[in-house]
Structure formats: structure tokens, C-alpha cells
Amino acid sequence: NKYNCVVTLKATSLGKKSAVKSYLEPAGKARSTDSGSYSYYAGPVKKSAPSCVKWGGTAGPASYNSPSEHCS
């Protein structure tokens, strides 16, 4: 169905609110983000991505930003 979904799970400070962020950015479209002070995770962020998508997130000092992938 060409939908993608991302969640950023915390590995530390579980149960305590801290900054967490998840995002999806389909090629040629605006980035959708969920960010805030969360106890366990940010997301899910769901977005239609008929071609390639970039995704990622941050939790504390850890972050990940994917290359353009999941291309159909």
C-alpha cells in the first residue's frame, strides 16, 4: 500500500520524560515529525511514500538518519 511507518524507542531513561523524535520524509514531499518529551517512544509517524523515503529519529544523544531507501 506504499505506506511507511517509523517509531523511535528509547533505550535509557525509560518511564521518565525526555526529548524523543521520529520522522518520515517521502521523496519530493514534506517531512512529517513527531517530537516531544516522551516516557518511552516517539511516533508512530505514518506517511504515504510512493517512491523513496528517508526516515530517522533521536533519543537523547543517539540519532539515526537513513539514506533514501524503500524505493519501489
PDB file of N, CA and C in Angstrom:
ATOM      1  N   ASN A   1       0.806  -1.200   0.000  1.00  0.00           N
ATOM      2  CA  ASN A   1       0.000   0.000   0.000  1.00  0.00           C
ATOM      3  C   ASN A   1       0.855   1.273   0.000  1.00  0.00           C
ATOM      4  N   LYS A   2       2.167   1.108  -0.074  1.00  0.00           N
ATOM      5  CA  LYS A   2       3.095   2.234  -0.208  1.00  0.00           C
ATOM      6  C   LYS A   2       3.138   3.144   1.016  1.00  0.00           C
ATOM      7  N   TYR A   3       2.683   2.674   2.176  1.00  0.00           N
ATOM      8  CA  TYR A   3       2.788   3.455   3.405  1.00  0.00           C
ATOM      9  C   TYR A   3       4.013   3.005   4.187  1.00  0.00           C
ATOM     10  N   ASN A   4       4.648   3.944   4.847  1.00  0.00           N
ATOM     11  CA  ASN A   4       5.787   3.668   5.711  1.00  0.00           C
ATOM     12  C   ASN A   4       5.437   4.156   7.108  1.00  0.00           C
ATOM     13  N   CYS A   5       6.091   3.576   8.106  1.00  0.00           N
ATOM     14  CA  CYS A   5       5.828   3.915   9.489  1.00  0.00           C
ATOM     15  C   CYS A   5       7.142   3.852  10.258  1.00  0.00           C
ATOM     16  N   VAL A   6       7.351   4.794  11.175  1.00  0.00           N
ATOM     17  CA  VAL A   6       8.567   4.790  11.977  1.00  0.00           C
ATOM     18  C   VAL A   6       8.229   5.149  13.430  1.00  0.00           C
ATOM     19  N   VAL A   7       8.944   4.501  14.348  1.00  0.00           N
ATOM     20  CA  VAL A   7       8.853   4.778  15.779  1.00  0.00           C
ATOM     21  C   VAL A   7      10.278   4.834  16.310  1.00  0.00           C
ATOM     22  N   THR A   8      10.568   5.774  17.192  1.00  0.00           N
ATOM     23  CA  THR A   8      11.864   5.829  17.857  1.00  0.00           C
ATOM     24  C   THR A   8      11.676   5.390  19.297  1.00  0.00           C
ATOM     25  N   LEU A   9      12.304   4.267  19.653  1.00  0.00           N
ATOM     26  CA  LEU A   9      12.200   3.719  21.002  1.00  0.00           C
ATOM     27  C   LEU A   9      13.382   4.167  21.849  1.00  0.00           C
ATOM     28  N   LYS A  10      13.104   4.552  23.074  1.00  0.00           N
ATOM     29  CA  LYS A  10      14.178   4.926  23.994  1.00  0.00           C
ATOM     30  C   LYS A  10      14.837   3.662  24.547  1.00  0.00           C
ATOM     31  N   ALA A  11      16.138   3.739  24.816  1.00  0.00           N
ATOM     32  CA  ALA A  11      16.867   2.622  25.423  1.00  0.00           C
ATOM     33  C   ALA A  11      17.256   2.939  26.862  1.00  0.00           C
ATOM     34  N   THR A  12      17.227   4.210  27.226  1.00  0.00           N
ATOM     35  CA  THR A  12      17.563   4.631  28.581  1.00  0.00           C
ATOM     36  C   THR A  12      16.496   5.597  29.088  1.00  0.00           C
ATOM     37  N   SER A  13      16.507   5.864  30.356  1.00  0.00           N
ATOM     38  CA  SER A  13      15.538   6.776  30.996  1.00  0.00           C
ATOM     39  C   SER A  13      14.101   6.366  30.716  1.00  0.00           C
ATOM     40  N   LEU A  14      13.872   5.054  30.640  1.00  0.00           N
ATOM     41  CA  LEU A  14      12.518   4.559  30.390  1.00  0.00           C
ATOM     42  C   LEU A  14      11.596   4.963  31.528  1.00  0.00           C
ATOM     43  N   GLY A  15      10.410   5.437  31.174  1.00  0.00           N
ATOM     44  CA  GLY A  15       9.437   5.864  32.159  1.00  0.00           C
ATOM     45  C   GLY A  15       9.621   7.307  32.599  1.00  0.00           C
ATOM     46  N   LYS A  16      10.711   7.927  32.193  1.00  0.00           N
ATOM     47  CA  LYS A  16      10.969   9.334  32.511  1.00  0.00           C
ATOM     48  C   LYS A  16      10.895  10.138  31.219  1.00  0.00           C
ATOM     49  N   LYS A  17      10.172  11.230  31.243  1.00  0.00           N
ATOM     50  CA  LYS A  17      10.032  12.038  30.031  1.00  0.00           C
ATOM     51  C   LYS A  17      11.354  12.689  29.650  1.00  0.00           C
ATOM     52  N   SER A  18      11.688  12.557  28.369  1.00  0.00           N
ATOM     53  CA  SER A  18      12.870  13.202  27.796  1.00  0.00           C
ATOM     54  C   SER A  18      12.623  13.388  26.298  1.00  0.00           C
ATOM     55  N   ALA A  19      13.469  14.185  25.661  1.00  0.00           N
ATOM     56  CA  ALA A  19      13.285  14.524  24.243  1.00  0.00           C
ATOM     57  C   ALA A  19      13.470  13.301  23.342  1.00  0.00           C
ATOM     58  N   VAL A  20      12.468  13.052  22.504  1.00  0.00           N
ATOM     59  CA  VAL A  20      12.491  11.948  21.537  1.00  0.00           C
ATOM     60  C   VAL A  20      11.824  12.455  20.258  1.00  0.00           C
ATOM     61  N   LYS A  21      12.346  12.010  19.097  1.00  0.00           N
ATOM     62  CA  LYS A  21      11.801  12.460  17.816  1.00  0.00           C
ATOM     63  C   LYS A  21      11.836  11.333  16.795  1.00  0.00           C
ATOM     64  N   SER A  22      10.811  11.261  15.957  1.00  0.00           N
ATOM     65  CA  SER A  22      10.739  10.349  14.804  1.00  0.00           C
ATOM     66  C   SER A  22      10.306  11.157  13.593  1.00  0.00           C
ATOM     67  N   TYR A  23      10.807  10.761  12.399  1.00  0.00           N
ATOM     68  CA  TYR A  23      10.351  11.453  11.196  1.00  0.00           C
ATOM     69  C   TYR A  23      10.356  10.530   9.984  1.00  0.00           C
ATOM     70  N   LEU A  24       9.518  10.879   9.020  1.00  0.00           N
ATOM     71  CA  LEU A  24       9.468  10.265   7.682  1.00  0.00           C
ATOM     72  C   LEU A  24       9.471  11.391   6.662  1.00  0.00           C
ATOM     73  N   GLU A  25      10.250  11.219   5.605  1.00  0.00           N
ATOM     74  CA  GLU A  25      10.318  12.235   4.556  1.00  0.00           C
ATOM     75  C   GLU A  25      10.297  11.566   3.189  1.00  0.00           C
ATOM     76  N   PRO A  26       9.095  11.412   2.598  1.00  0.00           N
ATOM     77  CA  PRO A  26       9.000  10.840   1.254  1.00  0.00           C
ATOM     78  C   PRO A  26       9.660  11.760   0.233  1.00  0.00           C
ATOM     79  N   ALA A  27      10.241  11.179  -0.793  1.00  0.00           N
ATOM     80  CA  ALA A  27      10.901  11.960  -1.844  1.00  0.00           C
ATOM     81  C   ALA A  27       9.943  12.994  -2.423  1.00  0.00           C
ATOM     82  N   GLY A  28      10.363  14.251  -2.427  1.00  0.00           N
ATOM     83  CA  GLY A  28       9.576  15.320  -3.019  1.00  0.00           C
ATOM     84  C   GLY A  28       8.420  15.812  -2.170  1.00  0.00           C
ATOM     85  N   LYS A  29       8.313  15.337  -0.928  1.00  0.00           N
ATOM     86  CA  LYS A  29       7.207  15.748  -0.063  1.00  0.00           C
ATOM     87  C   LYS A  29       7.744  16.276   1.260  1.00  0.00           C
ATOM     88  N   ALA A  30       6.888  16.935   2.002  1.00  0.00           N
ATOM     89  CA  ALA A  30       7.274  17.498   3.291  1.00  0.00           C
ATOM     90  C   ALA A  30       7.532  16.405   4.323  1.00  0.00           C
ATOM     91  N   ARG A  31       8.462  16.674   5.215  1.00  0.00           N
ATOM     92  CA  ARG A  31       8.789  15.767   6.316  1.00  0.00           C
ATOM     93  C   ARG A  31       7.659  15.791   7.351  1.00  0.00           C
ATOM     94  N   SER A  32       7.277  14.625   7.839  1.00  0.00           N
ATOM     95  CA  SER A  32       6.320  14.504   8.945  1.00  0.00           C
ATOM     96  C   SER A  32       7.093  14.078  10.179  1.00  0.00           C
ATOM     97  N   THR A  33       6.851  14.765  11.295  1.00  0.00           N
ATOM     98  CA  THR A  33       7.628  14.547  12.509  1.00  0.00           C
ATOM     99  C   THR A  33       6.734  14.411  13.720  1.00  0.00           C
ATOM    100  N   ASP A  34       7.130  13.557  14.642  1.00  0.00           N
ATOM    101  CA  ASP A  34       6.548  13.525  15.985  1.00  0.00           C
ATOM    102  C   ASP A  34       7.706  13.743  16.943  1.00  0.00           C
ATOM    103  N   SER A  35       7.667  14.825  17.690  1.00  0.00           N
ATOM    104  CA  SER A  35       8.736  15.088  18.649  1.00  0.00           C
ATOM    105  C   SER A  35       8.144  15.690  19.909  1.00  0.00           C
ATOM    106  N   GLY A  36       8.798  15.415  21.005  1.00  0.00           N
ATOM    107  CA  GLY A  36       8.341  15.953  22.270  1.00  0.00           C
ATOM    108  C   GLY A  36       9.057  15.281  23.419  1.00  0.00           C
ATOM    109  N   SER A  37       8.517  15.470  24.593  1.00  0.00           N
ATOM    110  CA  SER A  37       9.069  14.879  25.805  1.00  0.00           C
ATOM    111  C   SER A  37       8.230  13.634  26.118  1.00  0.00           C
ATOM    112  N   TYR A  38       8.803  12.459  25.862  1.00  0.00           N
ATOM    113  CA  TYR A  38       8.069  11.202  25.993  1.00  0.00           C
ATOM    114  C   TYR A  38       8.762  10.241  26.959  1.00  0.00           C
ATOM    115  N   SER A  39       7.969   9.361  27.545  1.00  0.00           N
ATOM    116  CA  SER A  39       8.492   8.392  28.513  1.00  0.00           C
ATOM    117  C   SER A  39       9.110   7.162  27.864  1.00  0.00           C
ATOM    118  N   TYR A  40       8.601   6.749  26.678  1.00  0.00           N
ATOM    119  CA  TYR A  40       9.070   5.504  26.072  1.00  0.00           C
ATOM    120  C   TYR A  40       9.422   5.607  24.587  1.00  0.00           C
ATOM    121  N   TYR A  41       8.650   6.365  23.803  1.00  0.00           N
ATOM    122  CA  TYR A  41       8.892   6.406  22.359  1.00  0.00           C
ATOM    123  C   TYR A  41       8.225   7.613  21.719  1.00  0.00           C
ATOM    124  N   ALA A  42       8.681   7.955  20.517  1.00  0.00           N
ATOM    125  CA  ALA A  42       8.026   8.949  19.656  1.00  0.00           C
ATOM    126  C   ALA A  42       7.474   8.227  18.445  1.00  0.00           C
ATOM    127  N   GLY A  43       6.327   8.644  18.006  1.00  0.00           N
ATOM    128  CA  GLY A  43       5.670   8.015  16.872  1.00  0.00           C
ATOM    129  C   GLY A  43       4.444   7.264  17.335  1.00  0.00           C
ATOM    130  N   PRO A  44       3.860   6.488  16.467  1.00  0.00           N
ATOM    131  CA  PRO A  44       4.294   6.233  15.092  1.00  0.00           C
ATOM    132  C   PRO A  44       4.007   7.408  14.166  1.00  0.00           C
ATOM    133  N   VAL A  45       4.900   7.578  13.209  1.00  0.00           N
ATOM    134  CA  VAL A  45       4.706   8.539  12.130  1.00  0.00           C
ATOM    135  C   VAL A  45       4.446   7.696  10.890  1.00  0.00           C
ATOM    136  N   LYS A  46       3.285   7.912  10.266  1.00  0.00           N
ATOM    137  CA  LYS A  46       2.885   7.151   9.077  1.00  0.00           C
ATOM    138  C   LYS A  46       2.729   8.119   7.919  1.00  0.00           C
ATOM    139  N   LYS A  47       3.188   7.693   6.746  1.00  0.00           N
ATOM    140  CA  LYS A  47       3.119   8.586   5.584  1.00  0.00           C
ATOM    141  C   LYS A  47       3.118   7.754   4.309  1.00  0.00           C
ATOM    142  N   SER A  48       2.317   8.158   3.345  1.00  0.00           N
ATOM    143  CA  SER A  48       2.336   7.543   2.027  1.00  0.00           C
ATOM    144  C   SER A  48       3.640   7.929   1.340  1.00  0.00           C
ATOM    145  N   ALA A  49       4.325   6.951   0.795  1.00  0.00           N
ATOM    146  CA  ALA A  49       5.590   7.202   0.106  1.00  0.00           C
ATOM    147  C   ALA A  49       5.633   6.334  -1.144  1.00  0.00           C
ATOM    148  N   PRO A  50       5.068   6.828  -2.252  1.00  0.00           N
ATOM    149  CA  PRO A  50       5.014   6.030  -3.465  1.00  0.00           C
ATOM    150  C   PRO A  50       6.371   5.755  -4.095  1.00  0.00           C
ATOM    151  N   SER A  51       7.397   6.503  -3.705  1.00  0.00           N
ATOM    152  CA  SER A  51       8.744   6.208  -4.199  1.00  0.00           C
ATOM    153  C   SER A  51       9.674   6.061  -2.998  1.00  0.00           C
ATOM    154  N   CYS A  52      10.786   6.745  -2.968  1.00  0.00           N
ATOM    155  CA  CYS A  52      11.774   6.594  -1.897  1.00  0.00           C
ATOM    156  C   CYS A  52      11.389   7.409  -0.657  1.00  0.00           C
ATOM    157  N   VAL A  53      11.957   7.015   0.483  1.00  0.00           N
ATOM    158  CA  VAL A  53      11.673   7.699   1.734  1.00  0.00           C
ATOM    159  C   VAL A  53      12.946   7.765   2.583  1.00  0.00           C
ATOM    160  N   LYS A  54      13.109   8.863   3.298  1.00  0.00           N
ATOM    161  CA  LYS A  54      14.142   8.982   4.328  1.00  0.00           C
ATOM    162  C   LYS A  54      13.421   8.931   5.665  1.00  0.00           C
ATOM    163  N   TRP A  55      14.066   8.348   6.660  1.00  0.00           N
ATOM    164  CA  TRP A  55      13.436   8.236   7.968  1.00  0.00           C
ATOM    165  C   TRP A  55      14.505   8.263   9.052  1.00  0.00           C
ATOM    166  N   GLY A  56      14.078   8.501  10.270  1.00  0.00           N
ATOM    167  CA  GLY A  56      15.040   8.511  11.362  1.00  0.00           C
ATOM    168  C   GLY A  56      14.448   9.071  12.625  1.00  0.00           C
ATOM    169  N   GLY A  57      15.346   9.346  13.567  1.00  0.00           N
ATOM    170  CA  GLY A  57      14.900   9.893  14.834  1.00  0.00           C
ATOM    171  C   GLY A  57      16.049  10.109  15.793  1.00  0.00           C
ATOM    172  N   THR A  58      15.699  10.675  16.940  1.00  0.00           N
ATOM    173  CA  THR A  58      16.672  10.914  18.001  1.00  0.00           C
ATOM    174  C   THR A  58      16.058  10.549  19.340  1.00  0.00           C
ATOM    175  N   ALA A  59      16.915  10.116  20.243  1.00  0.00           N
ATOM    176  CA  ALA A  59      16.538   9.856  21.635  1.00  0.00           C
ATOM    177  C   ALA A  59      17.782  10.156  22.459  1.00  0.00           C
ATOM    178  N   GLY A  60      17.749  11.257  23.202  1.00  0.00           N
ATOM    179  CA  GLY A  60      18.940  11.673  23.935  1.00  0.00           C
ATOM    180  C   GLY A  60      20.056  11.984  22.957  1.00  0.00           C
ATOM    181  N   PRO A  61      21.261  11.485  23.230  1.00  0.00           N
ATOM    182  CA  PRO A  61      22.395  11.771  22.340  1.00  0.00           C
ATOM    183  C   PRO A  61      22.432  10.868  21.096  1.00  0.00           C
ATOM    184  N   ALA A  62      21.610   9.840  21.057  1.00  0.00           N
ATOM    185  CA  ALA A  62      21.607   8.900  19.930  1.00  0.00           C
ATOM    186  C   ALA A  62      20.692   9.405  18.820  1.00  0.00           C
ATOM    187  N   SER A  63      21.139   9.230  17.563  1.00  0.00           N
ATOM    188  CA  SER A  63      20.297   9.616  16.434  1.00  0.00           C
ATOM    189  C   SER A  63      20.572   8.703  15.245  1.00  0.00           C
ATOM    190  N   TYR A  64      19.598   8.648  14.338  1.00  0.00           N
ATOM    191  CA  TYR A  64      19.772   7.902  13.092  1.00  0.00           C
ATOM    192  C   TYR A  64      19.044   8.663  12.004  1.00  0.00           C
ATOM    193  N   ASN A  65      19.685   8.810  10.851  1.00  0.00           N
ATOM    194  CA  ASN A  65      19.105   9.417   9.663  1.00  0.00           C
ATOM    195  C   ASN A  65      19.406   8.508   8.485  1.00  0.00           C
ATOM    196  N   SER A  66      18.377   7.888   7.941  1.00  0.00           N
ATOM    197  CA  SER A  66      18.568   6.927   6.862  1.00  0.00           C
ATOM    198  C   SER A  66      18.935   7.606   5.560  1.00  0.00           C
ATOM    199  N   PRO A  67      19.555   6.844   4.665  1.00  0.00           N
ATOM    200  CA  PRO A  67      19.670   7.341   3.285  1.00  0.00           C
ATOM    201  C   PRO A  67      18.300   7.194   2.626  1.00  0.00           C
ATOM    202  N   SER A  68      18.161   7.641   1.420  1.00  0.00           N
ATOM    203  CA  SER A  68      16.922   7.457   0.675  1.00  0.00           C
ATOM    204  C   SER A  68      16.782   5.966   0.354  1.00  0.00           C
ATOM    205  N   GLU A  69      15.696   5.346   0.818  1.00  0.00           N
ATOM    206  CA  GLU A  69      15.531   3.900   0.631  1.00  0.00           C
ATOM    207  C   GLU A  69      14.071   3.506   0.536  1.00  0.00           C
ATOM    208  N   HIS A  70      13.810   2.216   0.523  1.00  0.00           N
ATOM    209  CA  HIS A  70      12.465   1.652   0.335  1.00  0.00           C
ATOM    210  C   HIS A  70      11.880   2.127  -0.991  1.00  0.00           C
ATOM    211  N   CYS A  71      12.721   2.251  -1.984  1.00  0.00           N
ATOM    212  CA  CYS A  71      12.276   2.733  -3.297  1.00  0.00           C
ATOM    213  C   CYS A  71      11.539   1.617  -4.038  1.00  0.00           C
ATOM    214  N   SER A  72      10.477   2.000  -4.706  1.00  0.00           N
ATOM    215  CA  SER A  72       9.733   0.985  -5.461  1.00  0.00           C
ATOM    216  C   SER A  72       9.802   1.253  -6.935  1.00  0.00           C
TER     217      SER A  72
END
